């Protein structure tokens, strides 16, 4: 795993004198309004900060003895505190006739799994709607839920379903007046949107493949248990959408036990939210679980990455834990940055829920709540360093972490195509461009899933897997899928297979450039450049595009990441690797979309000619270095003309070349020119296969 920081980001990561939050802060242990009186350092510029104006320093300000100091907090923290556990004023706003809700309710409805949006393509007023996001640990979707989501998209959405990079559905275009109907339908179809957004644990990732093997099954079970452990308990979700009727399956006893355990001071006593309290977490929190070698989940981009460790017989024994990953950043603020998770330690399998809970509580108690740009756990760990972070977590865990176990090399797994499940059944992974299920594809998927009563899985790469298929169904299903445009992977352009894009325009309010709508044309242009410089069709690079720097499609892990930095303009990131273990770095700013080829043509041309054996594009750019790559782009005058562009090898041995070269010099020619002249004369004298 390789990380890369630049500028002030590196300074923040290395300078232990820049604490994001002092370790003494423990004001969140109380769920009462006394939170307002907790001592919290105030922000000001020190002399060091004056030298580095982009850095924010958090230091203690002297106060008079016993003088209460109001904690500096963001507006969202105050909204959460006064919300009666994420109810007010959302409950009142939903009852008004207005098509939209107010700012406080906008923040709260995120916890319920929804964002308010409007169509930015429309002029002359805002047409409000809501995006709903489901929560599907491991990407598991029952037959009943899939069919319900398909119906809801047609009846209340924009007629499409979107598969996300966190193994969930997004349903766009739902009107406020229809929210309760849609939400209640999802809940009663054994689905949920609770916690799909907001300042709490989001959907827990795990390999989507329904492979019946002990490690895969254990990873998926663990992901579901972690999701259950960190699900809100105060009932606000069910109060809002199904009038308090909880539609939930029974929780495993080990989950209930771990949640209720307070032997190390992790819980809010006598609170309806024992782990979250009134304030929940400082920001979103993301977790992924996988097995050694399978990095289909982009493990190192998560706040917590969990890896099953098995013995020689394949029996799961425990877990490696990695912490501190995250993608979001802000343009022109170098003290915001993407970061990869780093090793925390190993725990036996029976301790995983307690260890995860201890990490979450450490972030709850110490993550910044004054400026949401710095509230993710990655900034806490960058400030403290991993050793201090580990020590604090161990206090809540009650044990020491063991060293992480050695693991094999990571690989990206797409699970596209037909595969054996290991239980006699088959599964079929299908590529979906940018995760958007629409048109004939949507109709075809509905037909197959409904006819054969199939369950499905959503992958972290925005694709879908059909599960539990009988051998006899393979041929008819393959035929129907192909007719609907759902092709087997060998018929999909390799560039498309690994590409991802966020929705961006027109509904995302944060987008400043196109992503999903722009990526089809961009991929075609990349393919054209490949052909122009002589790269083969089967060759590919990982391309990810986002409309803003928040990084929803994880562009900072791509070999070529395009991050919107203005209208029709992108920041270029290079250096990610196909197995998603290396962080890309900024290459160029403000590249206009019409100048795409001016940058890509020299990059791909030199990759083809100067790469090492089996060297990926990301590995090549890292080896060459940013300055050299910039030089190649800046000095590019087009593909050199001449015989060399045809990649012909005229001389099989050095002796022949030297003899031809000597003769050529007598005629003021190169050996290559003379050889080509001889060959052309030979061809011209050959008529109908006979030499004259």
Coordinates of C-alpha atoms in Angstrom, one line a residue, residues 317-522:
X317 CA -9.5 -16.8 13.2
X318 CA -9.5 -13.1 13.5
X319 CA -9.2 -9.8 11.6
X320 CA -6.6 -7.3 10.5
X321 CA -7.9 -3.7 11.0
X322 CA -6.9 -0.7 9.0
X323 CA -8.0 2.9 9.9
X324 CA -8.0 6.4 8.6
X325 CA -9.0 6.2 4.9
X326 CA -11.2 8.8 3.2
X327 CA -11.6 10.5 -0.2
X328 CA -13.2 13.9 0.4
X329 CA -11.2 17.1 0.0
X330 CA -11.8 20.8 -1.0
X331 CA -10.3 22.5 -4.0
X332 CA -7.5 25.1 -3.2
X333 CA -7.3 23.9 0.4
X334 CA -4.2 21.7 0.7
X335 CA -4.9 20.9 4.3
X336 CA -7.9 18.8 3.1
X337 CA -6.7 15.7 1.3
X338 CA -7.6 12.1 0.4
X339 CA -5.9 9.5 2.6
X340 CA -5.4 5.7 2.7
X341 CA -6.1 3.7 5.8
X342 CA -3.1 2.3 7.6
X343 CA -2.7 -0.8 9.9
X344 CA -4.1 -0.5 13.4
X345 CA -3.7 -4.1 14.5
X346 CA -5.1 -7.6 14.7
X347 CA -8.0 -8.9 16.9
X348 CA -9.4 -12.4 17.4
X349 CA -12.7 -12.9 15.7
X350 CA -14.8 -12.8 18.9
X351 CA -13.6 -9.2 19.5
X352 CA -14.3 -7.5 16.2
X353 CA -17.5 -5.8 17.3
X354 CA -15.9 -4.4 20.4
X355 CA -12.8 -3.2 18.5
X356 CA -15.0 -1.5 15.9
X357 CA -17.1 0.1 18.6
X358 CA -14.0 1.4 20.3
X359 CA -12.7 3.0 17.1
X360 CA -16.1 4.6 16.5
X361 CA -16.2 6.0 20.0
X362 CA -12.7 7.4 19.7
X363 CA -13.8 9.4 16.6
X364 CA -17.1 10.3 18.4
X365 CA -15.2 11.8 21.3
X366 CA -12.3 13.4 19.5
X367 CA -13.2 14.2 15.9
X368 CA -13.6 17.9 15.2
X369 CA -17.1 19.3 15.4
X370 CA -16.3 23.0 14.7
X371 CA -15.4 22.7 11.0
X372 CA -17.0 19.9 9.0
X373 CA -14.2 20.0 6.4
X374 CA -11.9 18.5 9.0
X375 CA -14.3 16.2 10.8
X376 CA -13.5 12.9 9.2
X377 CA -11.4 10.4 11.2
X378 CA -8.6 10.6 8.7
X379 CA -7.7 14.1 10.0
X380 CA -7.8 13.0 13.6
X381 CA -5.3 10.2 12.8
X382 CA -3.1 12.5 10.7
X383 CA -2.9 14.9 13.6
X384 CA -2.4 12.4 16.4
X385 CA -0.4 9.8 14.5
X386 CA -1.3 6.1 14.5
X387 CA 0.5 5.3 17.8
X388 CA -1.5 7.8 19.9
X389 CA -4.7 6.8 18.1
X390 CA -4.1 3.1 18.8
X391 CA -3.5 3.9 22.5
X392 CA -6.8 5.8 22.9
X393 CA -8.7 3.1 21.0
X394 CA -7.2 0.4 23.3
X395 CA -8.6 2.3 26.3
X396 CA -12.1 1.8 24.9
X397 CA -11.4 -1.7 23.7
X398 CA -9.9 -2.8 26.9
X399 CA -7.1 -4.8 25.3
X400 CA -3.9 -4.3 23.3
X401 CA -4.0 -4.8 19.5
X402 CA -1.8 -7.6 18.2
X403 CA 0.4 -6.9 15.1
X404 CA -1.4 -7.3 11.8
X405 CA -0.8 -10.6 10.0
X406 CA 1.0 -10.7 6.6
X407 CA -1.4 -10.8 3.7
X408 CA -1.0 -11.8 0.0
X409 CA -1.0 -9.2 -2.8
X410 CA -4.3 -7.3 -3.3
X411 CA -6.2 -7.7 -6.6
X412 CA -9.3 -5.9 -7.9
X413 CA -12.1 -8.4 -8.5
X414 CA -15.0 -7.4 -10.7
X415 CA -17.0 -10.8 -10.6
X416 CA -18.4 -10.1 -14.0
X417 CA -19.6 -13.0 -16.1
X418 CA -20.7 -16.5 -15.1
X419 CA -19.2 -18.2 -12.0
X420 CA -19.8 -21.2 -9.7
X421 CA -21.2 -20.3 -6.3
X422 CA -19.9 -23.4 -4.7
X423 CA -23.3 -24.8 -3.7
X424 CA -24.3 -26.1 -7.1
X425 CA -25.7 -22.8 -8.2
X426 CA -24.3 -20.1 -10.5
X427 CA -24.1 -16.3 -10.3
X428 CA -23.8 -13.9 -13.1
X429 CA -22.1 -10.5 -12.8
X430 CA -23.4 -7.8 -15.2
X431 CA -21.7 -4.5 -16.1
X432 CA -23.8 -1.4 -15.8
X433 CA -22.3 1.8 -17.1
X434 CA -22.1 4.3 -14.2
X435 CA -24.5 2.1 -12.3
X436 CA -27.5 3.6 -14.2
X437 CA -30.3 1.0 -14.8
X438 CA -32.7 2.4 -17.4
X439 CA -34.6 1.7 -20.6
X440 CA -34.3 -1.8 -22.1
X441 CA -31.8 -2.9 -19.6
X442 CA -34.2 -2.1 -16.7
X443 CA -37.0 -4.0 -18.4
X444 CA -34.8 -7.0 -19.1
X445 CA -33.5 -7.2 -15.6
X446 CA -37.0 -7.0 -14.2
X447 CA -38.1 -9.8 -16.5
X448 CA -35.2 -12.1 -15.5
X449 CA -35.2 -11.4 -11.8
X450 CA -39.0 -11.7 -11.5
X451 CA -39.3 -14.8 -13.7
X452 CA -36.6 -16.8 -12.0
X453 CA -37.2 -15.4 -8.5
X454 CA -33.6 -14.3 -8.2
X455 CA -31.9 -12.4 -5.4
X456 CA -29.2 -9.9 -6.4
X457 CA -26.1 -8.2 -5.1
X458 CA -24.8 -4.7 -5.9
X459 CA -21.0 -4.4 -6.3
X460 CA -18.8 -1.5 -5.1
X461 CA -18.0 -0.9 -8.8
X462 CA -21.6 0.0 -9.6
X463 CA -22.4 -3.4 -11.2
X464 CA -25.1 -6.0 -10.4
X465 CA -24.9 -9.7 -9.7
X466 CA -27.7 -12.2 -10.2
X467 CA -27.5 -14.9 -7.6
X468 CA -28.7 -18.5 -7.1
X469 CA -29.1 -19.4 -10.8
X470 CA -29.7 -23.1 -11.7
X471 CA -27.4 -24.6 -14.3
X472 CA -30.4 -25.2 -16.7
X473 CA -31.3 -21.5 -16.6
X474 CA -27.9 -20.2 -17.8
X475 CA -28.6 -20.4 -21.6
X476 CA -32.0 -18.8 -21.6
X477 CA -30.9 -16.1 -19.2
X478 CA -27.8 -15.3 -21.2
X479 CA -29.9 -14.9 -24.4
X480 CA -32.5 -12.6 -22.7
X481 CA -29.8 -10.5 -21.1
X482 CA -27.9 -9.9 -24.4
X483 CA -31.1 -8.8 -26.0
X484 CA -31.5 -6.2 -23.3
X485 CA -28.0 -4.9 -23.8
X486 CA -26.5 -6.7 -20.7
X487 CA -23.5 -8.3 -22.4
X488 CA -20.9 -10.7 -21.1
X489 CA -17.7 -9.0 -20.1
X490 CA -15.8 -10.1 -23.2
X491 CA -18.1 -7.9 -25.3
X492 CA -17.7 -4.8 -23.0
X493 CA -14.9 -2.3 -23.7
X494 CA -12.2 -2.9 -21.1
X495 CA -12.1 0.8 -20.4
X496 CA -15.8 0.7 -19.4
X497 CA -15.4 -2.3 -17.1
X498 CA -13.4 -0.5 -14.5
X499 CA -14.6 3.1 -15.1
X500 CA -16.8 4.8 -12.5
X501 CA -18.6 8.2 -12.3
X502 CA -20.7 10.0 -9.8
X503 CA -24.2 11.3 -10.8
X504 CA -23.1 15.0 -10.8
X505 CA -25.2 17.2 -13.1
X506 CA -28.1 17.9 -13.1
X507 CA -29.3 16.9 -9.7
X508 CA -26.3 17.0 -7.4
X509 CA -26.1 20.5 -5.8
X510 CA -22.3 20.1 -5.3
X511 CA -21.3 19.3 -8.9
X512 CA -19.3 21.8 -10.8
X513 CA -18.7 19.7 -13.9
X514 CA -20.2 16.7 -15.6
X515 CA -19.5 13.1 -14.6
X516 CA -22.1 10.4 -15.4
X517 CA -23.4 12.3 -18.4
X518 CA -19.9 13.1 -19.6
X519 CA -18.1 9.8 -19.1
X520 CA -19.5 7.9 -22.2
X521 CA -17.9 10.5 -24.6
X522 CA -14.7 10.7 -22.5

